[in-house]
PDB file of C-alpha atoms in Angstrom:
ATOM      1  CA  MET A1078     111.585  37.658  45.390  1.00 48.00           C
ATOM      2  CA  GLN A1079     110.217  38.021  48.928  1.00 50.00           C
ATOM      3  CA  ARG A1080     109.240  34.796  50.713  1.00 48.00           C
ATOM      4  CA  LYS A1081     105.821  34.637  52.258  1.00 50.00           C
ATOM      5  CA  SER A1082     106.061  34.022  55.993  1.00 50.00           C
ATOM      6  CA  PRO A1083     104.401  30.829  57.222  1.00 59.00           C
ATOM      7  CA  GLN A1084     100.867  31.257  58.468  1.00 76.00           C
ATOM      8  CA  ARG A1085     100.193  30.870  62.163  1.00 78.00           C
ATOM      9  CA  THR A1086      98.266  27.740  63.012  1.00 82.00           C
ATOM     10  CA  ASP A1087      96.412  27.279  66.271  1.00 84.00           C
ATOM     11  CA  LEU A1088      95.398  24.041  67.969  1.00 87.00           C
ATOM     12  CA  PHE A1089      92.256  23.544  69.998  1.00 91.00           C
ATOM     13  CA  PHE A1090      89.895  20.836  71.186  1.00 94.00           C
ATOM     14  CA  ALA A1091      86.344  21.337  69.943  1.00 96.00           C
ATOM     15  CA  ILE A1092      82.984  19.814  69.300  1.00 97.00           C
ATOM     16  CA  TYR A1093      81.341  20.202  65.910  1.00 96.00           C
ATOM     17  CA  LEU A1094      77.594  20.517  65.544  1.00 94.00           C
ATOM     18  CA  ASP A1095      75.689  17.630  63.990  1.00 96.00           C
ATOM     19  CA  VAL A1096      74.500  17.939  60.376  1.00 96.00           C
ATOM     20  CA  ALA A1097      71.010  19.293  61.137  1.00 97.00           C
ATOM     21  CA  ALA A1098      72.269  21.828  63.695  1.00 97.00           C
ATOM     22  CA  THR A1099      75.029  22.964  61.336  1.00 96.00           C
ATOM     23  CA  ALA A1100      72.497  23.589  58.560  1.00 97.00           C
ATOM     24  CA  ARG A1101      70.154  25.528  60.857  1.00 97.00           C
ATOM     25  CA  SER A1102      73.038  27.566  62.306  1.00 96.00           C
ATOM     26  CA  ALA A1103      74.356  28.464  58.853  1.00 95.00           C
ATOM     27  CA  GLU A1104      70.856  29.457  57.740  1.00 94.00           C
ATOM     28  CA  LEU A1105      70.457  31.668  60.817  1.00 93.00           C
ATOM     29  CA  ALA A1106      73.838  33.311  60.148  1.00 92.00           C
ATOM     30  CA  ARG A1107      72.858  34.089  56.539  1.00 90.00           C
ATOM     31  CA  ALA A1108      69.530  35.565  57.674  1.00 88.00           C
ATOM     32  CA  LEU A1109      71.117  37.753  60.354  1.00 87.00           C
ATOM     33  CA  CYS A1110      74.067  38.911  58.251  1.00 83.00           C
ATOM     34  CA  GLY A1111      72.142  40.139  55.233  1.00 72.00           C
ATOM     35  CA  PRO A1112      72.765  43.675  53.958  1.00 65.00           C
ATOM     36  CA  SER A1113      69.807  45.103  55.851  1.00 61.00           C
ATOM     37  CA  GLN A1114      70.791  43.311  59.052  1.00 68.00           C
ATOM     38  CA  LEU A1115      74.180  43.118  60.800  1.00 73.00           C
ATOM     39  CA  SER A1116      76.457  43.639  57.774  1.00 75.00           C
ATOM     40  CA  GLY A1117      78.607  40.601  58.369  1.00 79.00           C
ATOM     41  CA  ARG A1118      79.893  37.588  56.512  1.00 84.00           C
ATOM     42  CA  PRO A1119      78.808  34.196  57.833  1.00 91.00           C
ATOM     43  CA  ARG A1120      81.554  31.706  58.665  1.00 92.00           C
ATOM     44  CA  PRO A1121      81.679  28.568  56.533  1.00 92.00           C
ATOM     45  CA  ALA A1122      79.212  25.987  57.820  1.00 93.00           C
ATOM     46  CA  GLU A1123      81.867  23.260  57.985  1.00 93.00           C
ATOM     47  CA  ILE A1124      83.837  25.118  60.669  1.00 93.00           C
ATOM     48  CA  LEU A1125      80.975  25.918  63.058  1.00 95.00           C
ATOM     49  CA  HIS A1126      82.125  24.524  66.406  1.00 95.00           C
ATOM     50  CA  VAL A1127      82.407  25.075  70.158  1.00 96.00           C
ATOM     51  CA  THR A1128      85.969  25.418  71.419  1.00 93.00           C
ATOM     52  CA  LEU A1129      86.470  23.247  74.504  1.00 94.00           C
ATOM     53  CA  VAL A1130      90.134  23.983  75.249  1.00 90.00           C
ATOM     54  CA  PRO A1131      92.360  26.313  73.233  1.00 88.00           C
ATOM     55  CA  VAL A1132      95.781  24.635  73.204  1.00 86.00           C
ATOM     56  CA  GLY A1133      97.894  27.358  71.608  1.00 76.00           C
ATOM     57  CA  VAL A1134     100.008  28.208  68.596  1.00 73.00           C
ATOM     58  CA  ALA A1135     101.143  24.918  67.065  1.00 76.00           C
ATOM     59  CA  SER A1136     104.719  26.051  66.366  1.00 72.00           C
ATOM     60  CA  LEU A1137     105.231  27.097  70.005  1.00 74.00           C
ATOM     61  CA  LEU A1138     104.350  23.707  71.473  1.00 75.00           C
ATOM     62  CA  PRO A1139     107.097  21.193  72.232  1.00 74.00           C
ATOM     63  CA  ALA A1140     107.092  18.145  69.927  1.00 75.00           C
ATOM     64  CA  GLU A1141     106.099  15.792  72.759  1.00 78.00           C
ATOM     65  CA  ALA A1142     102.969  17.873  73.447  1.00 81.00           C
ATOM     66  CA  PHE A1143     101.087  16.295  70.535  1.00 84.00           C
ATOM     67  CA  SER A1144     101.288  12.739  71.849  1.00 87.00           C
ATOM     68  CA  ALA A1145     100.464  14.014  75.354  1.00 87.00           C
ATOM     69  CA  LEU A1146      97.376  15.778  73.968  1.00 90.00           C
ATOM     70  CA  GLU A1147      96.281  12.568  72.265  1.00 92.00           C
ATOM     71  CA  ARG A1148      96.743  10.576  75.487  1.00 91.00           C
ATOM     72  CA  ALA A1149      94.768  13.189  77.451  1.00 92.00           C
ATOM     73  CA  ALA A1150      91.910  13.079  74.936  1.00 95.00           C
ATOM     74  CA  ALA A1151      91.882   9.261  74.839  1.00 96.00           C
ATOM     75  CA  SER A1152      91.430   9.198  78.637  1.00 95.00           C
ATOM     76  CA  ILE A1153      88.048  10.969  78.490  1.00 96.00           C
ATOM     77  CA  ASP A1154      85.160   8.719  79.504  1.00 96.00           C
ATOM     78  CA  GLN A1155      81.888  10.571  79.078  1.00 97.00           C
ATOM     79  CA  ALA A1156      78.566   9.683  77.534  1.00 97.00           C
ATOM     80  CA  ALA A1157      77.247  11.436  74.439  1.00 97.00           C
ATOM     81  CA  PHE A1158      74.836  14.255  75.261  1.00 97.00           C
ATOM     82  CA  ASN A1159      72.524  16.829  73.744  1.00 97.00           C
ATOM     83  CA  VAL A1160      73.207  20.532  73.741  1.00 97.00           C
ATOM     84  CA  VAL A1161      70.780  23.331  72.863  1.00 97.00           C
ATOM     85  CA  PHE A1162      71.719  26.786  71.619  1.00 97.00           C
ATOM     86  CA  ASP A1163      68.823  29.059  72.527  1.00 97.00           C
ATOM     87  CA  ARG A1164      70.167  32.620  72.202  1.00 97.00           C
ATOM     88  CA  VAL A1165      72.213  34.838  69.904  1.00 96.00           C
ATOM     89  CA  ALA A1166      74.488  37.595  71.152  1.00 95.00           C
ATOM     90  CA  SER A1167      77.617  39.537  70.206  1.00 93.00           C
ATOM     91  CA  PHE A1168      81.118  39.478  71.672  1.00 91.00           C
ATOM     92  CA  LYS A1169      83.473  42.391  70.972  1.00 88.00           C
ATOM     93  CA  ASN A1170      86.340  41.189  68.802  1.00 82.00           C
ATOM     94  CA  GLY A1171      88.800  43.935  67.889  1.00 83.00           C
ATOM     95  CA  ASP A1172      87.078  46.269  65.433  1.00 84.00           C
ATOM     96  CA  SER A1173      84.156  43.928  64.849  1.00 85.00           C
ATOM     97  CA  PHE A1174      81.630  41.870  66.775  1.00 90.00           C
ATOM     98  CA  ALA A1175      81.422  38.072  66.817  1.00 91.00           C
ATOM     99  CA  LEU A1176      77.829  36.978  66.295  1.00 93.00           C
ATOM    100  CA  VAL A1177      77.460  33.893  68.486  1.00 96.00           C
ATOM    101  CA  LEU A1178      75.008  31.208  69.519  1.00 97.00           C
ATOM    102  CA  LEU A1179      74.873  30.715  73.282  1.00 97.00           C
ATOM    103  CA  CYS A1180      74.278  27.430  75.034  1.00 94.00           C
ATOM    104  CA  GLY A1181      71.219  26.737  77.185  1.00 92.00           C
ATOM    105  CA  ASP A1182      70.321  23.096  77.896  1.00 92.00           C
ATOM    106  CA  GLY A1183      73.329  20.804  77.874  1.00 93.00           C
ATOM    107  CA  LEU A1184      75.638  23.398  79.379  1.00 93.00           C
ATOM    108  CA  ALA A1185      76.472  21.170  82.379  1.00 95.00           C
ATOM    109  CA  ALA A1186      77.467  18.208  80.180  1.00 96.00           C
ATOM    110  CA  LEU A1187      79.461  20.457  77.835  1.00 96.00           C
ATOM    111  CA  THR A1188      81.247  22.030  80.791  1.00 94.00           C
ATOM    112  CA  ALA A1189      81.932  18.578  82.280  1.00 96.00           C
ATOM    113  CA  LEU A1190      83.529  17.461  78.992  1.00 96.00           C
ATOM    114  CA  ARG A1191      85.650  20.590  78.888  1.00 94.00           C
ATOM    115  CA  ASN A1192      86.668  20.250  82.557  1.00 92.00           C
ATOM    116  CA  SER A1193      87.575  16.558  82.125  1.00 94.00           C
ATOM    117  CA  LEU A1194      89.706  17.385  79.117  1.00 92.00           C
ATOM    118  CA  HIS A1195      91.342  20.317  80.894  1.00 87.00           C
ATOM    119  CA  ALA A1196      92.129  18.120  83.928  1.00 88.00           C
ATOM    120  CA  ALA A1197      93.520  15.340  81.713  1.00 90.00           C
ATOM    121  CA  MET A1198      95.871  17.919  80.205  1.00 87.00           C
ATOM    122  CA  ALA A1199      97.272  18.902  83.625  1.00 82.00           C
ATOM    123  CA  GLY A1200     100.731  17.532  82.840  1.00 72.00           C
ATOM    124  CA  VAL A1201     100.828  18.916  79.299  1.00 72.00           C
ATOM    125  CA  GLU A1202     102.526  22.209  78.514  1.00 66.00           C
ATOM    126  CA  PHE A1203      99.899  24.209  76.645  1.00 63.00           C
ATOM    127  CA  LEU A1204      98.929  27.833  76.255  1.00 57.00           C
ATOM    128  CA  GLY A1205      95.148  27.609  76.617  1.00 59.00           C
ATOM    129  CA  ARG A1206      92.925  29.807  78.742  1.00 60.00           C
ATOM    130  CA  SER A1207      90.931  28.497  81.681  1.00 63.00           C
ATOM    131  CA  ARG A1208      87.835  30.696  81.135  1.00 74.00           C
ATOM    132  CA  PHE A1209      84.946  28.939  79.366  1.00 84.00           C
ATOM    133  CA  LYS A1210      81.853  30.511  77.802  1.00 88.00           C
ATOM    134  CA  PRO A1211      80.605  27.919  75.316  1.00 92.00           C
ATOM    135  CA  HIS A1212      79.417  29.435  72.055  1.00 94.00           C
ATOM    136  CA  VAL A1213      79.365  28.939  68.300  1.00 96.00           C
ATOM    137  CA  THR A1214      80.710  31.881  66.296  1.00 94.00           C
ATOM    138  CA  LEU A1215      78.409  32.361  63.309  1.00 95.00           C
ATOM    139  CA  ALA A1216      79.950  35.507  61.787  1.00 91.00           C
ATOM    140  CA  TYR A1217      81.970  38.635  62.380  1.00 88.00           C
ATOM    141  CA  CYS A1218      79.843  41.748  61.941  1.00 86.00           C
ATOM    142  CA  ARG A1219      80.203  45.516  62.027  1.00 83.00           C
ATOM    143  CA  LYS A1220      77.180  45.894  64.300  1.00 83.00           C
ATOM    144  CA  PRO A1221      76.475  44.175  67.632  1.00 87.00           C
ATOM    145  CA  VAL A1222      73.277  42.383  68.501  1.00 87.00           C
ATOM    146  CA  ALA A1223      71.776  42.367  71.995  1.00 91.00           C
ATOM    147  CA  GLU A1224      71.357  38.936  73.567  1.00 95.00           C
ATOM    148  CA  THR A1225      68.130  37.603  72.086  1.00 94.00           C
ATOM    149  CA  ALA A1226      66.257  34.336  72.577  1.00 96.00           C
ATOM    150  CA  LEU A1227      65.796  32.219  69.457  1.00 96.00           C
ATOM    151  CA  GLY A1228      62.208  31.415  68.565  1.00 94.00           C
ATOM    152  CA  ALA A1229      63.363  27.927  67.571  1.00 95.00           C
ATOM    153  CA  PRO A1230      66.445  26.794  69.544  1.00 97.00           C
ATOM    154  CA  ILE A1231      69.104  24.770  67.732  1.00 97.00           C
ATOM    155  CA  ALA A1232      69.797  21.335  69.234  1.00 97.00           C
ATOM    156  CA  SER A1233      72.769  19.096  68.495  1.00 97.00           C
ATOM    157  CA  THR A1234      73.862  15.692  69.740  1.00 96.00           C
ATOM    158  CA  VAL A1235      77.499  15.642  70.851  1.00 97.00           C
ATOM    159  CA  ARG A1236      78.979  12.220  70.059  1.00 97.00           C
ATOM    160  CA  GLU A1237      82.641  13.137  69.683  1.00 97.00           C
ATOM    161  CA  PHE A1238      85.244  15.846  70.094  1.00 98.00           C
ATOM    162  CA  ALA A1239      88.279  16.688  67.997  1.00 97.00           C
ATOM    163  CA  LEU A1240      91.768  18.156  68.108  1.00 94.00           C
ATOM    164  CA  VAL A1241      91.718  20.828  65.418  1.00 94.00           C
ATOM    165  CA  ARG A1242      94.429  22.765  63.607  1.00 90.00           C
ATOM    166  CA  SER A1243      93.194  26.168  62.435  1.00 87.00           C
ATOM    167  CA  VAL A1244      94.980  28.421  59.967  1.00 84.00           C
ATOM    168  CA  TYR A1245      94.683  31.749  61.763  1.00 74.00           C
ATOM    169  CA  GLY A1246      92.389  34.232  60.048  1.00 72.00           C
ATOM    170  CA  GLU A1247      91.685  31.980  57.052  1.00 75.00           C
ATOM    171  CA  GLY A1248      88.581  30.053  58.171  1.00 76.00           C
ATOM    172  CA  VAL A1249      90.395  26.768  57.534  1.00 84.00           C
ATOM    173  CA  HIS A1250      90.030  24.001  60.123  1.00 89.00           C
ATOM    174  CA  MET A1251      91.697  20.607  59.885  1.00 91.00           C
ATOM    175  CA  PRO A1252      90.587  18.029  62.445  1.00 94.00           C
ATOM    176  CA  LEU A1253      93.747  16.072  63.325  1.00 92.00           C
ATOM    177  CA  ALA A1254      92.060  13.397  65.443  1.00 94.00           C
ATOM    178  CA  ARG A1255      88.593  12.622  66.823  1.00 97.00           C
ATOM    179  CA  TRP A1256      87.492  10.789  69.961  1.00 97.00           C
ATOM    180  CA  ARG A1257      84.049   9.211  70.401  1.00 97.00           C
ATOM    181  CA  LEU A1258      81.989   9.661  73.529  1.00 98.00           C
ATOM    182  CA  ARG A1259      80.178   6.660  75.005  1.00 95.00           C
ATOM    183  CA  ASP A1260      76.716   5.843  73.592  1.00 90.00           C
TER     184      ASP A1260
END
């Protein structure tokens, strides 16, 4: 019998949308991905997020990296903030297109959180990228969509961020730890 190879798991820091924003985002994804629309499959609502810092493949990180990541996250001192997603667009992703929400208002605070976290990780060996274009991936579709303003933007209050383990390609996210922002 052939053994199944272990699945790759990635780690990243992220924010999750609040309950109302998650519901509206999932509804938008279903509307845009219908058979007569973009021919895509919406991502599960519970995994809709904005990646702040991609850390890397979990199995490639040294054991001490996990406690260093937790210390870096615990050092963040930022107030909670609001973020507004006011546009949809597509990013090329291999043979498909990621249907994404793009950030409008709140971009500066979101970027500040990401930059603080990235700076706090300066002494940690990680494999993340430094480029940052905050977005929420709603679906992967066969057809692209031009950047389009939403008639009703989607707002979310960011009160915390999380270190997340993701099973690559499976749509499974497991928050390992969460850190609250100041009220």
